């Protein structure tokens, strides 16, 4: 296939370009980092870039958590308006399949188990609780601590920060595009992606990149809360393979959202300790520091992607973390 990859120079985009080439596809990258004219909201330029393409993989976005509300319009421009422009041009060009990067952040914290009340939505934690070191979310009905579980795709949206809100919008626009154009769109809800080429030295980076930068500078990784936050770290090569598989997976119509995780659950404290050991750095420090926009636990049920994309993650956390101190750095970047 001939595939336009927006954000092709980014951390995930670079891995996707490699996976496309390995799969015999022809790709074109559209990325501000390599050509300042590749503005994602520039409809004319997108029209030129999509000429002759069979599909689009839309990864270009402003990523991360956002530093403060001065980022609001930047996120909306790159992520909401950018996706709208890409989909508009896809419709004009009668492109039949669009694969988009979404994120597990669309769930907020999803649902969890209360010993008394069964499955309940997980409310945002209060600043009071966090300040007192009460990090586990509580049942909205009885305030007992909740037991986390795996989040499936039919769990409702509950975005907790600006970036998350733009990813919800990305998915909603894609669903509308699919319905009105008759095309097929696949929104991939990536979990915590890590691997060689992680961005570094940027407040927009995820935790693995931050820990890696600290260790490279000889500093101890600084673990927030008590380190018991649960996540699913999925290797960038596995994410790239899922993304390419979504281009051609048979049997998908309309809009499909899929969780893309490794299936292995780990805690932030464990990741910090493993990285410190592998990189021969100082042991992590548990700081008790917290960020109001953070969720405590978020782990996916990725079985639908395994089934529908015929995809299996190949890289274990142990193998993946061992390669983290190799490979090329992306350098500072807020845009992927
Ligand atoms: C991350 C990404 C999000 C992406 C999602 C899924 C960022 C900022 N967040 O969300 O964009 O959609 O994965 O791939 O890129 N922490 C520390 N020490 C630090 C920094 C963070 O202990 O120095 C902790 C946080 O408190 C949190 C956990 O690590 O509990 C994960 O943080 P982070 O990677 O920033 O965000 P996610 O919520 O996992």
GROMACS .gro file of C-alpha atoms and ligand atoms in nm:
model
  375
    1UNK     CA    1   0.000   0.000   0.000
    2UNK     CA    2   0.099   0.364  -0.037
    3UNK     CA    3   0.064   0.521   0.303
    4UNK     CA    4   0.092   0.878   0.428
    5UNK     CA    5   0.223   0.886   0.785
    6UNK     CA    6   0.165   1.213   0.967
    7UNK     CA    7   0.411   1.254   1.251
    8UNK     CA    8   0.645   1.015   1.069
    9UNK     CA    9   0.956   1.168   1.228
   10UNK     CA   10   0.836   1.118   1.585
   11UNK     CA   11   0.914   0.843   1.831
   12UNK     CA   12   0.626   0.616   1.725
   13UNK     CA   13   0.622   0.748   1.366
   14UNK     CA   14   0.983   0.648   1.300
   15UNK     CA   15   0.910   0.294   1.417
   16UNK     CA   16   0.596   0.285   1.199
   17UNK     CA   17   0.797   0.391   0.892
   18UNK     CA   18   1.041   0.109   0.957
   19UNK     CA   19   0.758  -0.142   1.001
   20UNK     CA   20   0.589  -0.023   0.679
   21UNK     CA   21   0.911  -0.064   0.483
   22UNK     CA   22   0.962  -0.412   0.631
   23UNK     CA   23   0.607  -0.502   0.526
   24UNK     CA   24   0.670  -0.394   0.165
   25UNK     CA   25   0.460  -0.077   0.184
   26UNK     CA   26   0.557   0.260   0.035
   27UNK     CA   27   0.535   0.541   0.286
   28UNK     CA   28   0.555   0.918   0.284
   29UNK     CA   29   0.615   1.108   0.605
   30UNK     CA   30   0.442   1.438   0.678
   31UNK     CA   31   0.611   1.595   0.977
   32UNK     CA   32   0.684   1.946   1.097
   33UNK     CA   33   1.011   1.829   1.248
   34UNK     CA   34   1.156   1.743   0.908
   35UNK     CA   35   0.978   2.005   0.697
   36UNK     CA   36   0.852   2.325   0.862
   37UNK     CA   37   0.588   2.353   0.587
   38UNK     CA   38   0.422   2.028   0.701
   39UNK     CA   39   0.164   2.205   0.916
   40UNK     CA   40  -0.103   1.953   1.011
   41UNK     CA   41  -0.382   2.208   0.974
   42UNK     CA   42  -0.273   2.314   0.621
   43UNK     CA   43  -0.543   2.160   0.402
   44UNK     CA   44  -0.374   2.252   0.072
   45UNK     CA   45  -0.048   2.093   0.174
   46UNK     CA   46  -0.232   1.784   0.302
   47UNK     CA   47  -0.411   1.761  -0.034
   48UNK     CA   48  -0.077   1.752  -0.212
   49UNK     CA   49   0.067   1.498   0.033
   50UNK     CA   50  -0.229   1.260   0.002
   51UNK     CA   51  -0.229   1.248  -0.379
   52UNK     CA   52  -0.197   0.883  -0.485
   53UNK     CA   53  -0.205   0.746  -0.130
   54UNK     CA   54  -0.416   0.443  -0.037
   55UNK     CA   55  -0.430   0.503   0.338
   56UNK     CA   56  -0.329   0.744   0.613
   57UNK     CA   57  -0.170   0.673   0.948
   58UNK     CA   58  -0.234   0.987   1.152
   59UNK     CA   59   0.013   1.017   1.438
   60UNK     CA   60   0.098   1.387   1.432
   61UNK     CA   61  -0.007   1.542   1.760
   62UNK     CA   62   0.104   1.750   2.049
   63UNK     CA   63   0.172   1.485   2.311
   64UNK     CA   64   0.223   1.468   2.686
   65UNK     CA   65   0.028   1.600   2.977
   66UNK     CA   66   0.048   1.972   2.911
   67UNK     CA   67   0.245   2.202   3.136
   68UNK     CA   68  -0.040   2.439   3.220
   69UNK     CA   69  -0.346   2.595   3.059
   70UNK     CA   70  -0.133   2.812   2.832
   71UNK     CA   71  -0.107   2.492   2.627
   72UNK     CA   72  -0.485   2.467   2.573
   73UNK     CA   73  -0.513   2.620   2.228
   74UNK     CA   74  -0.190   2.454   2.110
   75UNK     CA   75  -0.333   2.111   2.191
   76UNK     CA   76  -0.665   2.193   2.029
   77UNK     CA   77  -0.497   2.328   1.716
   78UNK     CA   78  -0.259   2.039   1.656
   79UNK     CA   79  -0.479   1.755   1.774
   80UNK     CA   80  -0.842   1.856   1.716
   81UNK     CA   81  -0.808   2.084   1.415
   82UNK     CA   82  -0.519   1.875   1.278
   83UNK     CA   83  -0.727   1.556   1.284
   84UNK     CA   84  -1.022   1.740   1.130
   85UNK     CA   85  -0.802   1.863   0.844
   86UNK     CA   86  -0.657   1.515   0.782
   87UNK     CA   87  -1.004   1.356   0.777
   88UNK     CA   88  -1.146   1.624   0.552
   89UNK     CA   89  -0.872   1.564   0.298
   90UNK     CA   90  -0.906   1.186   0.334
   91UNK     CA   91  -1.274   1.224   0.239
   92UNK     CA   92  -1.192   1.447  -0.060
   93UNK     CA   93  -0.941   1.190  -0.182
   94UNK     CA   94  -1.176   0.895  -0.115
   95UNK     CA   95  -0.910   0.731   0.100
   96UNK     CA   96  -1.068   0.418   0.242
   97UNK     CA   97  -0.871   0.360   0.559
   98UNK     CA   98  -0.734   0.586   0.830
   99UNK     CA   99  -0.548   0.460   1.136
  100UNK     CA  100  -0.521   0.715   1.416
  101UNK     CA  101  -0.319   0.739   1.735
  102UNK     CA  102  -0.541   0.760   2.038
  103UNK     CA  103  -0.442   0.684   2.394
  104UNK     CA  104  -0.549   0.504   2.707
  105UNK     CA  105  -0.587   0.849   2.861
  106UNK     CA  106  -0.934   0.869   2.703
  107UNK     CA  107  -1.059   0.644   2.987
  108UNK     CA  108  -0.935   0.860   3.269
  109UNK     CA  109  -0.911   0.576   3.513
  110UNK     CA  110  -1.184   0.355   3.371
  111UNK     CA  111  -1.365   0.133   3.617
  112UNK     CA  112  -1.256  -0.064   3.925
  113UNK     CA  113  -1.394  -0.307   4.179
  114UNK     CA  114  -1.544  -0.205   4.511
  115UNK     CA  115  -1.577  -0.493   4.761
  116UNK     CA  116  -1.925  -0.361   4.845
  117UNK     CA  117  -2.057  -0.214   4.520
  118UNK     CA  118  -1.896  -0.419   4.243
  119UNK     CA  119  -1.779  -0.243   3.925
  120UNK     CA  120  -1.781   0.133   3.969
  121UNK     CA  121  -1.640   0.428   3.773
  122UNK     CA  122  -1.322   0.562   3.929
  123UNK     CA  123  -1.362   0.926   4.029
  124UNK     CA  124  -1.069   1.171   4.019
  125UNK     CA  125  -0.873   1.171   4.343
  126UNK     CA  126  -0.912   1.474   4.569
  127UNK     CA  127  -0.619   1.700   4.643
  128UNK     CA  128  -0.683   1.638   5.016
  129UNK     CA  129  -0.639   1.263   4.977
  130UNK     CA  130  -0.326   1.305   4.766
  131UNK     CA  131  -0.171   1.550   5.011
  132UNK     CA  132  -0.231   1.300   5.293
  133UNK     CA  133  -0.062   1.022   5.094
  134UNK     CA  134  -0.395   0.845   5.030
  135UNK     CA  135  -0.314   0.759   4.669
  136UNK     CA  136  -0.562   0.478   4.599
  137UNK     CA  137  -0.889   0.595   4.445
  138UNK     CA  138  -1.199   0.539   4.652
  139UNK     CA  139  -1.545   0.406   4.571
  140UNK     CA  140  -1.777   0.695   4.478
  141UNK     CA  141  -2.049   0.534   4.694
  142UNK     CA  142  -1.877   0.415   5.012
  143UNK     CA  143  -1.528   0.573   4.992
  144UNK     CA  144  -1.356   0.236   5.041
  145UNK     CA  145  -1.031   0.189   4.840
  146UNK     CA  146  -1.093   0.029   4.500
  147UNK     CA  147  -0.932  -0.273   4.336
  148UNK     CA  148  -0.808  -0.192   3.981
  149UNK     CA  149  -0.880  -0.412   3.681
  150UNK     CA  150  -0.838  -0.426   3.304
  151UNK     CA  151  -1.016  -0.163   3.101
  152UNK     CA  152  -1.205  -0.279   2.790
  153UNK     CA  153  -1.286  -0.063   2.488
  154UNK     CA  154  -1.652  -0.018   2.580
  155UNK     CA  155  -1.559   0.171   2.898
  156UNK     CA  156  -1.681   0.531   2.870
  157UNK     CA  157  -1.463   0.834   2.801
  158UNK     CA  158  -1.347   1.029   3.104
  159UNK     CA  159  -1.063   1.259   2.992
  160UNK     CA  160  -0.884   1.422   3.284
  161UNK     CA  161  -0.649   1.664   3.109
  162UNK     CA  162  -0.631   1.874   2.794
  163UNK     CA  163  -0.435   1.617   2.595
  164UNK     CA  164  -0.682   1.344   2.689
  165UNK     CA  165  -0.975   1.563   2.582
  166UNK     CA  166  -0.816   1.614   2.239
  167UNK     CA  167  -0.770   1.238   2.197
  168UNK     CA  168  -1.140   1.183   2.271
  169UNK     CA  169  -1.218   1.440   2.004
  170UNK     CA  170  -0.978   1.268   1.761
  171UNK     CA  171  -1.172   0.946   1.803
  172UNK     CA  172  -1.511   1.111   1.774
  173UNK     CA  173  -1.414   1.291   1.454
  174UNK     CA  174  -1.279   0.965   1.310
  175UNK     CA  175  -1.602   0.784   1.393
  176UNK     CA  176  -1.804   1.053   1.218
  177UNK     CA  177  -1.569   1.048   0.919
  178UNK     CA  178  -1.610   0.671   0.889
  179UNK     CA  179  -1.989   0.691   0.908
  180UNK     CA  180  -2.024   0.970   0.656
  181UNK     CA  181  -1.753   0.867   0.409
  182UNK     CA  182  -1.810   0.492   0.426
  183UNK     CA  183  -1.439   0.451   0.504
  184UNK     CA  184  -1.281   0.245   0.780
  185UNK     CA  185  -1.108   0.414   1.071
  186UNK     CA  186  -0.915   0.246   1.350
  187UNK     CA  187  -0.832   0.441   1.666
  188UNK     CA  188  -0.547   0.280   1.855
  189UNK     CA  189  -0.547   0.349   2.227
  190UNK     CA  190  -0.176   0.314   2.291
  191UNK     CA  191  -0.063   0.242   2.643
  192UNK     CA  192   0.270   0.364   2.780
  193UNK     CA  193   0.498   0.338   2.479
  194UNK     CA  194   0.871   0.304   2.539
  195UNK     CA  195   1.177   0.195   2.346
  196UNK     CA  196   1.485   0.325   2.170
  197UNK     CA  197   1.438   0.681   2.046
  198UNK     CA  198   1.225   0.795   2.340
  199UNK     CA  199   1.212   1.173   2.352
  200UNK     CA  200   1.431   1.319   2.625
  201UNK     CA  201   1.463   1.632   2.835
  202UNK     CA  202   1.111   1.755   2.775
  203UNK     CA  203   0.825   1.812   3.015
  204UNK     CA  204   0.598   1.653   2.754
  205UNK     CA  205   0.763   1.312   2.782
  206UNK     CA  206   0.622   1.006   2.951
  207UNK     CA  207   0.776   0.864   3.265
  208UNK     CA  208   1.014   0.613   3.102
  209UNK     CA  209   1.178   0.898   2.907
  210UNK     CA  210   1.206   1.109   3.222
  211UNK     CA  211   1.365   0.824   3.419
  212UNK     CA  212   1.604   0.757   3.133
  213UNK     CA  213   1.712   1.123   3.111
  214UNK     CA  214   1.772   1.129   3.487
  215UNK     CA  215   1.979   0.811   3.480
  216UNK     CA  216   2.183   0.929   3.181
  217UNK     CA  217   2.264   1.243   3.382
  218UNK     CA  218   2.366   1.029   3.682
  219UNK     CA  219   2.059   1.126   3.886
  220UNK     CA  220   1.818   0.894   4.066
  221UNK     CA  221   1.475   0.848   3.903
  222UNK     CA  222   1.221   1.044   4.102
  223UNK     CA  223   0.914   0.827   4.166
  224UNK     CA  224   0.591   1.012   4.242
  225UNK     CA  225   0.327   0.900   4.494
  226UNK     CA  226   0.442   0.570   4.649
  227UNK     CA  227   0.545   0.405   4.322
  228UNK     CA  228   0.246   0.169   4.326
  229UNK     CA  229   0.080   0.323   4.017
  230UNK     CA  230  -0.001   0.044   3.771
  231UNK     CA  231   0.069   0.081   3.401
  232UNK     CA  232   0.114  -0.131   3.089
  233UNK     CA  233   0.441  -0.044   2.911
  234UNK     CA  234   0.433  -0.153   2.549
  235UNK     CA  235   0.740  -0.152   2.325
  236UNK     CA  236   0.745   0.089   2.032
  237UNK     CA  237   0.816  -0.192   1.782
  238UNK     CA  238   0.505  -0.377   1.901
  239UNK     CA  239   0.304  -0.055   1.874
  240UNK     CA  240   0.436  -0.005   1.520
  241UNK     CA  241   0.342  -0.362   1.427
  242UNK     CA  242  -0.012  -0.312   1.560
  243UNK     CA  243  -0.042   0.014   1.370
  244UNK     CA  244   0.061  -0.143   1.040
  245UNK     CA  245  -0.165  -0.443   1.106
  246UNK     CA  246  -0.458  -0.204   1.152
  247UNK     CA  247  -0.406  -0.079   0.797
  248UNK     CA  248  -0.500  -0.408   0.644
  249UNK     CA  249  -0.691  -0.605   0.906
  250UNK     CA  250  -0.986  -0.765   0.727
  251UNK     CA  251  -1.333  -0.755   0.873
  252UNK     CA  252  -1.316  -0.402   1.015
  253UNK     CA  253  -1.577  -0.153   0.902
  254UNK     CA  254  -1.683   0.187   1.029
  255UNK     CA  255  -1.493   0.297   1.335
  256UNK     CA  256  -1.311   0.059   1.571
  257UNK     CA  257  -1.121   0.158   1.884
  258UNK     CA  258  -0.860  -0.087   2.010
  259UNK     CA  259  -0.644  -0.094   2.322
  260UNK     CA  260  -0.279  -0.151   2.240
  261UNK     CA  261  -0.092  -0.277   2.544
  262UNK     CA  262   0.157  -0.550   2.616
  263UNK     CA  263  -0.075  -0.731   2.855
  264UNK     CA  264   0.193  -0.715   3.126
  265UNK     CA  265   0.114  -0.495   3.420
  266UNK     CA  266   0.389  -0.326   3.614
  267UNK     CA  267   0.420  -0.046   3.865
  268UNK     CA  268   0.607   0.279   3.820
  269UNK     CA  269   0.826   0.188   4.117
  270UNK     CA  270   0.923  -0.142   3.952
  271UNK     CA  271   1.005   0.027   3.622
  272UNK     CA  272   1.224   0.284   3.799
  273UNK     CA  273   1.408   0.012   3.990
  274UNK     CA  274   1.464  -0.202   3.680
  275UNK     CA  275   1.584   0.094   3.473
  276UNK     CA  276   1.824   0.206   3.747
  277UNK     CA  277   1.969  -0.144   3.761
  278UNK     CA  278   2.001  -0.187   3.384
  279UNK     CA  279   2.155   0.158   3.339
  280UNK     CA  280   2.382   0.119   3.641
  281UNK     CA  281   2.244   0.432   3.802
  282UNK     CA  282   2.143   0.539   4.150
  283UNK     CA  283   1.841   0.366   4.305
  284UNK     CA  284   1.508   0.545   4.260
  285UNK     CA  285   1.380   0.789   4.520
  286UNK     CA  286   1.014   0.763   4.622
  287UNK     CA  287   0.911   1.124   4.662
  288UNK     CA  288   0.543   1.123   4.758
  289UNK     CA  289   0.508   1.412   4.511
  290UNK     CA  290   0.185   1.400   4.307
  291UNK     CA  291   0.027   1.563   4.003
  292UNK     CA  292  -0.344   1.636   4.010
  293UNK     CA  293  -0.386   1.536   3.642
  294UNK     CA  294  -0.236   1.189   3.696
  295UNK     CA  295  -0.446   0.878   3.723
  296UNK     CA  296  -0.349   0.610   3.974
  297UNK     CA  297  -0.389   0.292   3.771
  298UNK     CA  298  -0.468   0.237   3.406
  299UNK     CA  299  -0.421  -0.099   3.241
  300UNK     CA  300  -0.589  -0.230   2.932
  301UNK     CA  301  -0.751  -0.543   2.811
  302UNK     CA  302  -0.584  -0.567   2.469
  303UNK     CA  303  -0.745  -0.895   2.365
  304UNK     CA  304  -0.962  -0.734   2.096
  305UNK     CA  305  -0.649  -0.606   1.914
  306UNK     CA  306  -0.491  -0.949   1.937
  307UNK     CA  307  -0.799  -1.101   1.781
  308UNK     CA  308  -0.894  -0.840   1.523
  309UNK     CA  309  -0.545  -0.742   1.411
  310UNK     CA  310  -0.394  -1.089   1.445
  311UNK     CA  311  -0.120  -0.915   1.644
  312UNK     CA  312   0.089  -1.030   1.939
  313UNK     CA  313   0.331  -0.816   2.135
  314UNK     CA  314   0.678  -0.967   2.095
  315UNK     CA  315   0.901  -0.767   2.329
  316UNK     CA  316   0.893  -0.841   2.701
  317UNK     CA  317   0.947  -0.556   2.946
  318UNK     CA  318   1.276  -0.711   3.050
  319UNK     CA  319   1.403  -0.726   2.691
  320UNK     CA  320   1.266  -0.381   2.609
  321UNK     CA  321   1.414  -0.202   2.907
  322UNK     CA  322   1.750  -0.363   2.837
  323UNK     CA  323   1.766  -0.183   2.501
  324UNK     CA  324   1.663   0.155   2.637
  325UNK     CA  325   2.012   0.289   2.677
  326UNK     CA  326   2.088   0.210   2.314
  327UNK     CA  327   1.958   0.365   1.995
  328UNK     CA  328   1.909   0.714   1.871
  329UNK     CA  329   1.759   0.992   2.076
  330UNK     CA  330   1.486   1.203   1.932
  331UNK     CA  331   1.604   1.507   2.123
  332UNK     CA  332   1.367   1.755   2.285
  333UNK     CA  333   1.024   1.748   2.125
  334UNK     CA  334   0.674   1.850   2.220
  335UNK     CA  335   0.529   1.751   1.886
  336UNK     CA  336   0.538   1.401   1.743
  337LIG     C1  337   0.141   0.854   2.944
  337LIG     C2  338   0.155   0.977   2.858
  337LIG     C3  339   0.030   1.003   2.782
  337LIG     C4  340   0.001   0.882   2.698
  337LIG     C5  341  -0.011   0.764   2.791
  337LIG     C6  342  -0.037   0.639   2.713
  337LIG     C7  343   0.286   1.173   2.908
  337LIG     C8  344   0.313   1.286   2.999
  337LIG     N1  345   0.185   1.092   2.939
  337LIG     O1  346   0.043   0.878   3.045
  337LIG     O2  347   0.046   1.115   2.697
  337LIG     O3  348  -0.116   0.900   2.626
  337LIG     O4  349   0.106   0.745   2.867
  337LIG     O5  350   0.072   0.605   2.640
  337LIG     O6  351   0.352   1.156   2.807
  337LIG     N2  352   0.581   0.973   3.730
  337LIG     C9  353   0.684   0.957   3.820
  337LIG     N3  354   0.796   1.036   3.805
  337LIG    C10  355   0.809   1.127   3.703
  337LIG    C11  356   0.702   1.140   3.611
  337LIG    C12  357   0.590   1.062   3.626
  337LIG     O7  358   0.678   0.878   3.913
  337LIG     O8  359   0.913   1.193   3.696
  337LIG    C13  360   0.461   0.887   3.746
  337LIG    C14  361   0.331   0.964   3.737
  337LIG     O9  362   0.293   1.013   3.863
  337LIG    C15  363   0.235   0.858   3.687
  337LIG    C16  364   0.325   0.763   3.607
  337LIG    O10  365   0.458   0.794   3.641
  337LIG    O11  366   0.179   0.788   3.794
  337LIG    C17  367   0.309   0.774   3.458
  337LIG    O12  368   0.329   0.908   3.421
  337LIG     P1  369   0.332   0.958   3.268
  337LIG    O13  370   0.415   0.870   3.184
  337LIG    O14  371   0.366   1.103   3.271
  337LIG    O15  372   0.177   0.954   3.229
  337LIG     P2  373   0.071   0.843   3.198
  337LIG    O16  374  -0.050   0.878   3.277
  337LIG    O17  375   0.118   0.704   3.215
   0.00000   0.00000   0.00000
